[in-house]
Short mmCIF file of C-alpha atoms in Angstrom, two decimals:
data_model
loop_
_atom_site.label_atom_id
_atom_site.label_comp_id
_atom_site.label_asym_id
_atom_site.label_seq_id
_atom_site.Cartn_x
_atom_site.Cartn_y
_atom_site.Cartn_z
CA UNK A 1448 22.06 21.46 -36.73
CA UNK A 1449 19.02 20.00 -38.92
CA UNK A 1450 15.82 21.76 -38.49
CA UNK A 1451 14.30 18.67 -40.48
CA UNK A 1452 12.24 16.26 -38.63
CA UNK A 1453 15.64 13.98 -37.88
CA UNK A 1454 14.97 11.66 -34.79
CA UNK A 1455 14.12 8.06 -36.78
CA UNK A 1456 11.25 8.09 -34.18
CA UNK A 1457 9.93 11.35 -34.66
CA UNK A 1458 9.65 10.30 -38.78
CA UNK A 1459 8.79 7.36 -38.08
CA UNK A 1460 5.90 7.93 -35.95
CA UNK A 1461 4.65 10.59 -38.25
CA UNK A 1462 4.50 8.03 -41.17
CA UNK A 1463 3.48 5.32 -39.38
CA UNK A 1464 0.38 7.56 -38.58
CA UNK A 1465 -0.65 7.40 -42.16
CA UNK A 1466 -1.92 3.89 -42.60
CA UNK A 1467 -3.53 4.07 -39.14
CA UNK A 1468 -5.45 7.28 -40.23
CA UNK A 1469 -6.23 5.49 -43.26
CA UNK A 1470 -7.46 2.89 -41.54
CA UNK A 1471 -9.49 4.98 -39.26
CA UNK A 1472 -11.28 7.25 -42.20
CA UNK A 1473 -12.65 3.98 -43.44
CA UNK A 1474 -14.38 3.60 -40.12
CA UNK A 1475 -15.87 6.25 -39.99
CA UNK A 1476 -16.32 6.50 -43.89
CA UNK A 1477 -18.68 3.25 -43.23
CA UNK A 1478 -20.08 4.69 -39.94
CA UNK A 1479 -21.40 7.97 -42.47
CA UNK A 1480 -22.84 4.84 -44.87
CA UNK A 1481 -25.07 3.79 -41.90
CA UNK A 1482 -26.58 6.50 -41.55
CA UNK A 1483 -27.45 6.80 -44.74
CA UNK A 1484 -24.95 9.11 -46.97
CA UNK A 1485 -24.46 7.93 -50.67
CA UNK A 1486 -21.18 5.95 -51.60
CA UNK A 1487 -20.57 8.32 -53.94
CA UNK A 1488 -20.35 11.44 -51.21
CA UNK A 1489 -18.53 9.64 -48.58
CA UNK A 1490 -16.30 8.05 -50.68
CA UNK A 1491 -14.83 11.62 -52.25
CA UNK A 1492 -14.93 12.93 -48.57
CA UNK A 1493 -13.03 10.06 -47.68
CA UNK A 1494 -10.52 10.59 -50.42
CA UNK A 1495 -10.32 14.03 -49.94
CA UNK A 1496 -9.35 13.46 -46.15
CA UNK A 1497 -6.59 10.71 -47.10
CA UNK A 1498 -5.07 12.88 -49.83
CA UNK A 1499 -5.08 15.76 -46.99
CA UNK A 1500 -3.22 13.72 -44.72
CA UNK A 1501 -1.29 11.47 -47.11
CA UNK A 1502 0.50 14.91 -48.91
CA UNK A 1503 0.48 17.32 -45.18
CA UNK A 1504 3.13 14.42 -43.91
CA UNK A 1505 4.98 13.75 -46.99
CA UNK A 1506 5.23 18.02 -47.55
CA UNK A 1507 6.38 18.23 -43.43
CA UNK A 1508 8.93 15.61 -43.38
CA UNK A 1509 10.67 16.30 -46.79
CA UNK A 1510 13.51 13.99 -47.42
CA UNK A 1511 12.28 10.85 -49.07
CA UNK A 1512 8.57 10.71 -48.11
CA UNK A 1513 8.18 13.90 -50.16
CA UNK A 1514 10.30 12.63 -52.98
CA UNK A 1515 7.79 9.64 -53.11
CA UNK A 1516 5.17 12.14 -52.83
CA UNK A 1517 6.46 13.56 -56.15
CA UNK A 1518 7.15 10.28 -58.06
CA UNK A 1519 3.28 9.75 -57.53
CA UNK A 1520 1.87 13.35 -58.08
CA UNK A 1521 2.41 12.60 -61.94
CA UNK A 1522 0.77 9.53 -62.16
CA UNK A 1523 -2.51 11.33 -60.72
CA UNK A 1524 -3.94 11.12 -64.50
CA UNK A 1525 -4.55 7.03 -63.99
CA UNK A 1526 -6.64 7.60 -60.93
CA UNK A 1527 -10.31 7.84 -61.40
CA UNK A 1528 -12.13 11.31 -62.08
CA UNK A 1529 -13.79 10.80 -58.82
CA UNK A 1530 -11.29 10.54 -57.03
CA UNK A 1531 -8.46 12.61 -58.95
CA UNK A 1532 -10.12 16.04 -58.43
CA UNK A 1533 -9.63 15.90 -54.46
CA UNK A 1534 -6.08 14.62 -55.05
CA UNK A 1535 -4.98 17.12 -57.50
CA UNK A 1536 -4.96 20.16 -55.53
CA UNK A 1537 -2.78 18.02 -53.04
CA UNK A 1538 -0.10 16.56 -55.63
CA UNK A 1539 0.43 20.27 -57.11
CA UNK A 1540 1.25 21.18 -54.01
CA UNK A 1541 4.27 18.83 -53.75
CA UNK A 1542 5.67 19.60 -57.14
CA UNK A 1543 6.15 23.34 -56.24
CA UNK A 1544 7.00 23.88 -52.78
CA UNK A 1545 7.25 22.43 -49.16
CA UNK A 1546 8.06 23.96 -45.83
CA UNK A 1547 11.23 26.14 -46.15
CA UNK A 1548 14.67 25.78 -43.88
CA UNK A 1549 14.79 28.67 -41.37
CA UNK A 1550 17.20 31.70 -42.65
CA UNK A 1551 19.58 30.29 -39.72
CA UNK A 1552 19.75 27.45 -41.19
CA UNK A 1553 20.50 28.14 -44.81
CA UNK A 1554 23.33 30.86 -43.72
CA UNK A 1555 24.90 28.36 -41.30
CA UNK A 1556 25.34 25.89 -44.67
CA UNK A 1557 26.68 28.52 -46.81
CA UNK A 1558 28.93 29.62 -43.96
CA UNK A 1559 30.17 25.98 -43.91
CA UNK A 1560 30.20 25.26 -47.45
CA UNK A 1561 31.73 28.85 -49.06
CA UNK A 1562 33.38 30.21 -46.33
CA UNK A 1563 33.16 32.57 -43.79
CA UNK A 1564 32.67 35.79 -46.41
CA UNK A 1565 29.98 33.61 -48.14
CA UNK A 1566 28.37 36.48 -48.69
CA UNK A 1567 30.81 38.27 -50.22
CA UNK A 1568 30.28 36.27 -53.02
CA UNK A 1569 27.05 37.71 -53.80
CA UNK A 1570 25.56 41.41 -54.63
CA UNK A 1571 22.05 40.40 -53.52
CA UNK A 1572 20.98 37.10 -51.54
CA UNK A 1573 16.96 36.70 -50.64
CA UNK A 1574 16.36 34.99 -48.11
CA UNK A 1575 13.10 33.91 -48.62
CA UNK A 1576 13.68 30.34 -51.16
CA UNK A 1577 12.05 30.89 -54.32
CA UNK A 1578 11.24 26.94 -54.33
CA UNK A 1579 11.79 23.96 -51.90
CA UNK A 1580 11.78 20.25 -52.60
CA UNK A 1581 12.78 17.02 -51.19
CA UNK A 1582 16.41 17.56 -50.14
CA UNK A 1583 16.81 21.17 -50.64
CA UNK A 1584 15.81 24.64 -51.41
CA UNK A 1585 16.76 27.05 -53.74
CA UNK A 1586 17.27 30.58 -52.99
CA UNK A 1587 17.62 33.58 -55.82
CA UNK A 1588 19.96 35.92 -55.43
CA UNK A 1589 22.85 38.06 -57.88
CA UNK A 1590 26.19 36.62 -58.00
CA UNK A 1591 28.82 38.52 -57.68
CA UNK A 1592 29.57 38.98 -61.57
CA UNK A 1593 25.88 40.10 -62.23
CA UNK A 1594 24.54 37.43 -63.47
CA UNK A 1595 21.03 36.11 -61.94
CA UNK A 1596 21.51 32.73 -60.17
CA UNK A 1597 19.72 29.59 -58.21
CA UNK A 1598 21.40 28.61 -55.10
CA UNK A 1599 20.45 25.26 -54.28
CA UNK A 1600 21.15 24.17 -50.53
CA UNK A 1601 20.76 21.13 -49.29
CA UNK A 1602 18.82 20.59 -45.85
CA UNK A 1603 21.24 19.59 -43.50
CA UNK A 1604 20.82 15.83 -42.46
CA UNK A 1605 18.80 15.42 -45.87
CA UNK A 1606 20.46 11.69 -46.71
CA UNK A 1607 19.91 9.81 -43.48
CA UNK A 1608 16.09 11.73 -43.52
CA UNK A 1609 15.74 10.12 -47.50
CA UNK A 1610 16.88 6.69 -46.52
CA UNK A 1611 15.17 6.39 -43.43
CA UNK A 1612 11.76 7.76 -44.94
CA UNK A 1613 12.06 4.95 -47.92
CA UNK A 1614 12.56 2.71 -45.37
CA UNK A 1615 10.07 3.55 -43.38
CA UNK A 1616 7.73 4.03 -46.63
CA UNK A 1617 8.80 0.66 -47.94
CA UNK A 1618 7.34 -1.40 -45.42
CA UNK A 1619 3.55 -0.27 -45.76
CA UNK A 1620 3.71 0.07 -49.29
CA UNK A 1621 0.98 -2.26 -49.67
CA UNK A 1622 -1.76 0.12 -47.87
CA UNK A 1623 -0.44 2.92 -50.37
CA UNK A 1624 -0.89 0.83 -53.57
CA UNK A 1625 -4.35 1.79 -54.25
CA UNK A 1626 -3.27 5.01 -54.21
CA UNK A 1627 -2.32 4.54 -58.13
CA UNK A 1628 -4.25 1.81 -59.52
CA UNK A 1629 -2.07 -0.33 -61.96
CA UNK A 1630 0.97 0.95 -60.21
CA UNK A 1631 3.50 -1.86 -58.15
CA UNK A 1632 4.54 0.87 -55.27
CA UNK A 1633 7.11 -0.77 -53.68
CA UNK A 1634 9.62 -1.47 -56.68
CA UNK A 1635 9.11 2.28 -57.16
CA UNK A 1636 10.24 2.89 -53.84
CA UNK A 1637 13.37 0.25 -53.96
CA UNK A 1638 14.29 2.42 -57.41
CA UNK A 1639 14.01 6.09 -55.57
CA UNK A 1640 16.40 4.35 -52.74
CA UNK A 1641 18.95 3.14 -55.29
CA UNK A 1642 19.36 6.88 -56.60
CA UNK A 1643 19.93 8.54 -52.96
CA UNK A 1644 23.64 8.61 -53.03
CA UNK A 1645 23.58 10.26 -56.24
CA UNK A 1646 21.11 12.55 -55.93
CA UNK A 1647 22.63 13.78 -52.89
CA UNK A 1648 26.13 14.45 -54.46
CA UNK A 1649 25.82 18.08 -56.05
CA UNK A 1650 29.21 17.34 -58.26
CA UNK A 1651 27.19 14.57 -60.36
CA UNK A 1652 24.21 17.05 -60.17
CA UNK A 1653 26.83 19.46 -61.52
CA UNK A 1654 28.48 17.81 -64.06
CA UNK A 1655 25.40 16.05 -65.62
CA UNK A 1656 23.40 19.55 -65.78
CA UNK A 1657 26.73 21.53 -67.05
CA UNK A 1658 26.61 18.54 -69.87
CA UNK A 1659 22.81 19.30 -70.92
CA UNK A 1660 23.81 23.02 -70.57
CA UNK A 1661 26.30 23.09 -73.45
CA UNK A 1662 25.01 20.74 -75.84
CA UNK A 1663 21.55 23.14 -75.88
CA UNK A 1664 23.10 26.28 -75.56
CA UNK A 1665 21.99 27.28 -79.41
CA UNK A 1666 18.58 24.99 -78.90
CA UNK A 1667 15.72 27.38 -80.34
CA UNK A 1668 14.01 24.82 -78.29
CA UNK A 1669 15.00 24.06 -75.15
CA UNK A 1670 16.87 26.19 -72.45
CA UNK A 1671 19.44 24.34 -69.42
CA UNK A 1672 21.09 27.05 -67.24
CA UNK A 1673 24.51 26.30 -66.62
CA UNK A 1674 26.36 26.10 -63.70
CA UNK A 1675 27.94 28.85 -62.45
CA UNK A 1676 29.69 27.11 -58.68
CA UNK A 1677 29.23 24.53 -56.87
CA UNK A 1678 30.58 23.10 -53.63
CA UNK A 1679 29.63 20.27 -51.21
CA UNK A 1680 25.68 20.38 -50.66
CA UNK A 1681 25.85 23.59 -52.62
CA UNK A 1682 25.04 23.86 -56.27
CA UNK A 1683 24.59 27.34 -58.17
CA UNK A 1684 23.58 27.99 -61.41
CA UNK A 1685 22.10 31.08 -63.94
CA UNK A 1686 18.73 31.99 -62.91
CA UNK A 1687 15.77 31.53 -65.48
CA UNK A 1688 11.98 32.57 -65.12
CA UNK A 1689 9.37 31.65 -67.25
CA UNK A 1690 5.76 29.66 -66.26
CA UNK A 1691 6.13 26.40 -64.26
CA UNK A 1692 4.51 23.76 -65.49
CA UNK A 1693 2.14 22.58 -63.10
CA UNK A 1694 0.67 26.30 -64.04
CA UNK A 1695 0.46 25.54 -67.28
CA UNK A 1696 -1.72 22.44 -66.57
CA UNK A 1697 -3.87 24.36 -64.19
CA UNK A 1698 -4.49 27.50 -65.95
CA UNK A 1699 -2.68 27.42 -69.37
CA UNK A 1700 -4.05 27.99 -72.68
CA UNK A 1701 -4.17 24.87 -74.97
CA UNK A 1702 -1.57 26.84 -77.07
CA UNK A 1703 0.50 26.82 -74.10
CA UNK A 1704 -0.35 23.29 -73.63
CA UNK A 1705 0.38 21.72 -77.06
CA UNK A 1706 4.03 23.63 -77.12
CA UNK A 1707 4.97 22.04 -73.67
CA UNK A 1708 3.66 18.94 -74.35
CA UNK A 1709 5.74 19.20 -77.68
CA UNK A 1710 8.22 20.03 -76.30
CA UNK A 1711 8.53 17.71 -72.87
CA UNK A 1712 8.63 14.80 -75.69
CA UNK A 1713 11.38 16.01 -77.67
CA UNK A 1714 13.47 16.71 -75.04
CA UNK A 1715 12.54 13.36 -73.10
CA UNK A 1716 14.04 11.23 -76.67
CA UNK A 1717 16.56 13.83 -78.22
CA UNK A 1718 18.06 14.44 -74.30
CA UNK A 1719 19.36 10.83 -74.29
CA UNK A 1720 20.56 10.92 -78.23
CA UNK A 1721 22.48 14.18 -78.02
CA UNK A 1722 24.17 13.55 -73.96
CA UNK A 1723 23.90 10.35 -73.04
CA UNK A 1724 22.09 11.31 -70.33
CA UNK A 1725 18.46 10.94 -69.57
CA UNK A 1726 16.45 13.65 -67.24
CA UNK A 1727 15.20 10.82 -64.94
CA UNK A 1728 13.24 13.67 -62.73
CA UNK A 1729 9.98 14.38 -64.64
CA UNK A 1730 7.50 15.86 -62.42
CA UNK A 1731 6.27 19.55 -63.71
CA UNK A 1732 7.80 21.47 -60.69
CA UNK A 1733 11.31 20.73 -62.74
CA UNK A 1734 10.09 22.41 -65.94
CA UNK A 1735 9.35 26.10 -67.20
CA UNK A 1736 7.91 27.43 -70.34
CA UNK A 1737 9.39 30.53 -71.57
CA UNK A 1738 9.05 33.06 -73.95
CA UNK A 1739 11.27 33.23 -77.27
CA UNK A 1740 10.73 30.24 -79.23
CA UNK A 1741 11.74 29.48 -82.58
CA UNK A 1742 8.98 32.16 -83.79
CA UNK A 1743 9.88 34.89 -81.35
CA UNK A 1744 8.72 36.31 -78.42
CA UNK A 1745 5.20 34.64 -79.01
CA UNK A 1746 6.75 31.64 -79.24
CA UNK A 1747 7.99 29.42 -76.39
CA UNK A 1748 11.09 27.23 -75.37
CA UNK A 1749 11.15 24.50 -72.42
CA UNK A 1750 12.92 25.67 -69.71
CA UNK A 1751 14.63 22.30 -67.67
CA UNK A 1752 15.20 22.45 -64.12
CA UNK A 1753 16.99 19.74 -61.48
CA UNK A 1754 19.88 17.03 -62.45
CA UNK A 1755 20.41 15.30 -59.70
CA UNK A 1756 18.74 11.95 -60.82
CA UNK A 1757 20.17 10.80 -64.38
CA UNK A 1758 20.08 7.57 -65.73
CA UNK A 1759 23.31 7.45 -67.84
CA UNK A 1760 23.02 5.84 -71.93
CA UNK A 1761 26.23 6.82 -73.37
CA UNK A 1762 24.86 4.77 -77.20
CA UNK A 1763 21.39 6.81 -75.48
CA UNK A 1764 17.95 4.86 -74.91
CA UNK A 1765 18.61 1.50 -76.44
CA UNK A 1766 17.99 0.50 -79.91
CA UNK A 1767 15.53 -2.19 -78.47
CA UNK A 1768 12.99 -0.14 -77.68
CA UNK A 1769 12.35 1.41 -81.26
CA UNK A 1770 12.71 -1.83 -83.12
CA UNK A 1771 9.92 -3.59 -80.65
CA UNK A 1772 8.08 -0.38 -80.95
CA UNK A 1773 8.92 -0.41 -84.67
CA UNK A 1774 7.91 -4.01 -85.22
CA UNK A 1775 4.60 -3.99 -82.65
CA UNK A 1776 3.42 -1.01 -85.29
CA UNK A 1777 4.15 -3.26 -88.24
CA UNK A 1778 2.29 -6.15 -86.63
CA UNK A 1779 5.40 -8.09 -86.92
CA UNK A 1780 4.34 -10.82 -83.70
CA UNK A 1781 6.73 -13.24 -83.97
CA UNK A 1782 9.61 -11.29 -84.37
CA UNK A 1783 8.38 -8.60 -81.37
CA UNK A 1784 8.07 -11.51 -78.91
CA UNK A 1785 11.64 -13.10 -79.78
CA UNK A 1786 13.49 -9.38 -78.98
CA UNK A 1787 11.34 -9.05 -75.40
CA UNK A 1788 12.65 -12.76 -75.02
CA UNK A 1789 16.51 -11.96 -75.73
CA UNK A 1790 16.30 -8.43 -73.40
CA UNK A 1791 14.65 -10.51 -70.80
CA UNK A 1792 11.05 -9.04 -70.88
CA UNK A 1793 9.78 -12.75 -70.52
CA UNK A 1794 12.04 -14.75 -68.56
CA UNK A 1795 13.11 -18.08 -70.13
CA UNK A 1796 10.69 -20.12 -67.88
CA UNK A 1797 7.71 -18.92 -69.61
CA UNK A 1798 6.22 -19.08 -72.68
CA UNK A 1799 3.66 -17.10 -73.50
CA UNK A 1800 1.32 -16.14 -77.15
CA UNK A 1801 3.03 -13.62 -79.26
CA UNK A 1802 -0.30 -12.22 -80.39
CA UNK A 1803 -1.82 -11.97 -76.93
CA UNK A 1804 1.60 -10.27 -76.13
CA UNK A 1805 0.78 -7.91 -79.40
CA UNK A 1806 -2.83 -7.68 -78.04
CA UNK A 1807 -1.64 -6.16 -74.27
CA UNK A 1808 1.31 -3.98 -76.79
CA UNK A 1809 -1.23 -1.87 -79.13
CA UNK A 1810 -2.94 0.10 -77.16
CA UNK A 1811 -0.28 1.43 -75.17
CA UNK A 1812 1.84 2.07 -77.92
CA UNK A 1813 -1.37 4.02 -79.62
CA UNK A 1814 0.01 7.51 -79.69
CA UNK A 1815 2.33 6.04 -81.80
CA UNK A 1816 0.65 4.81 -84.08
CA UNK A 1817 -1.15 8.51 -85.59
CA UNK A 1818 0.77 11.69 -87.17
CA UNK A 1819 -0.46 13.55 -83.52
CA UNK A 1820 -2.29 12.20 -80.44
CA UNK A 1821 -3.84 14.21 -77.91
CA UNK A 1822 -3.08 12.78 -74.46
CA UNK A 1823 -6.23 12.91 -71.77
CA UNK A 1824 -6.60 11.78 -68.33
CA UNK A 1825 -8.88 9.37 -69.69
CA UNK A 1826 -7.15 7.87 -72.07
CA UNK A 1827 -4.71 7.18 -69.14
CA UNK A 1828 -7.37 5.69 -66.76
CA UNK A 1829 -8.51 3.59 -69.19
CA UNK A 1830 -5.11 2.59 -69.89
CA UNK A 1831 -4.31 2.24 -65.78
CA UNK A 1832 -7.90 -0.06 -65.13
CA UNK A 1833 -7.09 -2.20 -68.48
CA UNK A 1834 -3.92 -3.56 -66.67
CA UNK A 1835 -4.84 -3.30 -63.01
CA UNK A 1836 -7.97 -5.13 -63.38
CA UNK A 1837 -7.59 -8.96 -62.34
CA UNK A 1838 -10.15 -9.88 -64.53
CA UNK A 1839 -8.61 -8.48 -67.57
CA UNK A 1840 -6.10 -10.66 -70.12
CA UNK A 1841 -3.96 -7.51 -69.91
CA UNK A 1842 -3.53 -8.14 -66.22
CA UNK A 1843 -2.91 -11.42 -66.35
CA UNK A 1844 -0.53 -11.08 -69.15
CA UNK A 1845 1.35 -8.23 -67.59
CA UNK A 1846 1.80 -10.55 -64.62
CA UNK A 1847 4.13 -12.83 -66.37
CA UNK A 1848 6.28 -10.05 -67.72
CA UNK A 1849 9.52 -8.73 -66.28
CA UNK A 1850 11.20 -5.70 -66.44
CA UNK A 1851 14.99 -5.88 -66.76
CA UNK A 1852 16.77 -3.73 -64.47
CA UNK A 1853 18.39 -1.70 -66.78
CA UNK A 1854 15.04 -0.78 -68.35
CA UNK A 1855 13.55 0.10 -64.86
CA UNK A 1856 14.13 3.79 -65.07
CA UNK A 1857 13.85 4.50 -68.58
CA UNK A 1858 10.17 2.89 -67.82
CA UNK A 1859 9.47 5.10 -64.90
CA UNK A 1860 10.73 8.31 -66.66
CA UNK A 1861 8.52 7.54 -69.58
CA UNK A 1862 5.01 6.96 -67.72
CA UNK A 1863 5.91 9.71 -65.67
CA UNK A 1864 6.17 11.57 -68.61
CA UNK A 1865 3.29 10.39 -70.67
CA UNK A 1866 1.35 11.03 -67.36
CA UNK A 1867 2.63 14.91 -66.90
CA UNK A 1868 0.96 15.16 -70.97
CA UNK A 1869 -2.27 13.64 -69.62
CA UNK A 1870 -2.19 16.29 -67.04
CA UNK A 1871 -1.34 18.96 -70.15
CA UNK A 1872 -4.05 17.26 -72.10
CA UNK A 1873 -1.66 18.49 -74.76
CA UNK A 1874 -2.07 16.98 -78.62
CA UNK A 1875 1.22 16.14 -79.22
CA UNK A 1876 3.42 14.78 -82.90
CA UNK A 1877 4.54 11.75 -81.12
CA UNK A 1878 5.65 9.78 -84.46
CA UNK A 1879 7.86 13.06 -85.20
CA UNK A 1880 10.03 13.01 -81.95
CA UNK A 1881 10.31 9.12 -82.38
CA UNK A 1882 11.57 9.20 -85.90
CA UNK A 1883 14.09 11.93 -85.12
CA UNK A 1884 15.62 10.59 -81.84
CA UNK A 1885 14.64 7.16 -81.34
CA UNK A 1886 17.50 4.97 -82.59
CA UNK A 1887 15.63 1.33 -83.86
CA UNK A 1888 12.59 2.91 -84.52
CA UNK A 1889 13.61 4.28 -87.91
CA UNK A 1890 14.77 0.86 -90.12
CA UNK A 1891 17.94 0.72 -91.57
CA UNK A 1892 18.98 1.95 -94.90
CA UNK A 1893 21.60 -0.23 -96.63
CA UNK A 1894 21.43 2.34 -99.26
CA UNK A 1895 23.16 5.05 -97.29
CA UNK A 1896 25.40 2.87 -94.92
CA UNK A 1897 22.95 1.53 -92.15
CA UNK A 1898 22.41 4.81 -90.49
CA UNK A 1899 19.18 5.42 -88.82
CA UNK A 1900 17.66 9.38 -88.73
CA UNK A 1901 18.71 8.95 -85.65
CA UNK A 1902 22.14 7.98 -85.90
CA UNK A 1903 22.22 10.14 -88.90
#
């Protein structure tokens, strides 16, 4: 039995009440207007109110409305300061933790899933879940070797819940578009609904986090518990602490901050490069800084959390993307606009200025362009109103591109994490990860057989 929200009309009513209530705060942010309250108060009051709403639904129903809740809580860096601050305290709230299954509940599935002596299994089980999020909670607890463990446990009736919400999600995505200027919301939601079956099925989860696992066991760098069991809708693996993220951009020092952000972009281009698989998940409630970096204790490593949505590269991210970054740095036009042709970034029916494509290139591409960059939530709002402003050429240019479907979640996955650095405001050695991991981005040597660094 699901203690989810499951009845389609239950969920559906719930988010159907969010564009009404949207609707209805505008009222009566206009009625507060007549009466003579500055724009500037009522409009914060009125975002506050929306975000309020908006993220008390999504947390309730779980499932997919929360998942969508957590695609957007990293793009919160491209909203505008006056609005971000109300919607912060909101989005951190999704990336940690949402209403838990009752202890009923959770017992019931690991009755069904590891048999009737489930418990057996373990020397200590707490029942209280250490962390929930959009299809399941895990629990800590010992296993029955000693070791410390995650037990992940899906919430029963969490597919039908996921598609349904999408659905459901899908067909107002208009009304929640402002939400993150810049930001199409509705291929975003088509993209989260093509990755339910898989996220859903623990084995893949398994198999793709037991891959990361051993190829980083020695990393000085970065730490992936392995798995220690799994089972249908049940997925255990070692235990680690360490600071969450979204801690770390609330109250971290800018020590703490540089490291991660160091860190988050080496493992976002070396992840791909040494497994063929890229961590398509990158919201901060996924990743933990730890002590006993490189340095020692003082140091820190990057503790990754959560599998279940990969994007799989077996050659890793392709070589496309570091020759067009490669060439857009050299200022190489010509040559830039014929690759975006040939990968199907402008589709064959349109013809467009390779410079003015250059032009709406640069400044994107601008932490790559310096030996370290330090990544700010404005830099990312200016970055968000440049392209979402119908006035600007960069709008109107980014119009007529296209984005290939292959390319559609290597795109997400790198916004979402250039916008979890703007939340770090961490000064990061961009260049460095891209030379080292990036294949393309590093030219050829004929001198030592073609291989790139990294190839090498």
């Amino acid at each position: 039995m699901s203690d989810l929200p499951r009845k389609a009309v239950t969920r559906t009513a719930k988010l159907a009440a969010l564009p009404l209530g949207i609707a209805g705060r505008a009222t009566w942010g206009f009625g507060k207007r007549i009466v003579g309250e500055s724009a500037e108060l009522v409009g914060r009051e009125l975002q506050q109110r929306t975000a309020e709403q908006l993220f008390k639904v999504l947390g309730e129903l779980k499932g997919g409305a929360m998942k969508f809740g957590q695609a957007l809580s990293v793009f919160e860096s491209a909203l505008p300061e006056e609005v971000a601050g109300p919607y912060r305290a909101a989005l951190t709230k999704l990336q940690e933790a949402a209403p838990p299954m009752p202890t009923r509940t959770v017992h019931g599935a690991l009755r069904e899933r590891l048999g009737e002596s489930w418990q057996e299994l373990f020397l200590e089980f707490e029942d209280k879940p250490a962390a929930a999020a959009s299809i399941g909670q895990v629990h800590r607890a010992v296993w029955h070797d000693g070791r410390e463990v995650a037990v992940k446990v899906q919430y029963p009736g969490a597919g039908e819940a996921l598609l349904s919400d999408l659905n459901q999600l899908s067909r107002f995505s208009r009304l929640l578009g402002p939400l993150i200027p810049g930001m199409d919301i509705k291929p975003l939601i088509a993209e989260l609904k093509d990755r339910v079956s898989e996220e859903l099925d623990y084995g893949l989860e398994a198999q793709a986090q037991q891959t990361h696992a051993e190829e980083f066991a020695d990393d000085p760098d970065v730490l992936v518990p392995h798995v220690v069991h799994q089972s249908e809708q049940v997925l255990i693996t070692e235990w680690i602490d360490g600071v969450p993220l979204s801690e770390i951009i609330s109250d971290g020092t800018q020590e703490q901050r540089d490291r991660a952000g160091q860190l988050l972009a080496r493992f976002l281009f070396s992840g791909p490069a040494r497994t063929g698989l890229l961590h398509a998940d990158p919201h901060p409630g996924n990743f933990r800084l730890l002590p006993g970096g490189p340095d020692g204790e003082d140091d820190w490593r990057l503790g990754v959390l959560d599998f279940g949505t990969v994007d799989r590269l077996p050659g890793g991210l392709p070589v496309t993307i570091g020759e067009s970054l490669r060439m857009t740095l050299d200022g190489e036009a010509e040559a830039v606009y014929e690759l975006l042709c040939a990968e199907g970034f402008v589709k064959e029916t349109i013809e467009l200025d390779p410079d003015a494509v250059m032009d709406y290139l640069l400044p994107i591409i601008e932490p790559a362009q310096v030996e370290e960059f330090t990544f700010t939530r404005g830099w990312m709002r200016s970055q968000a109103a440049r392209v979402a402003d119908p006035r600007s050429p960069a709008y109107q240019l980014g119009k007529q591109l296209n984005l290939p479907p292959s390319y559609l979640l290597i795109h997400r996955v790198t916004l979402s994490t250039i916008g979890v650095l703007c939340q770090l405001g961490a000064t990061v050695r961009l260049r460095e990860e891209l030379e080292g991991w990036l294949p393309g981005f590093v030219p050829e040597d004929p001198v030592d057989g073609g291989e790139s660094v990294a190839e090498a």
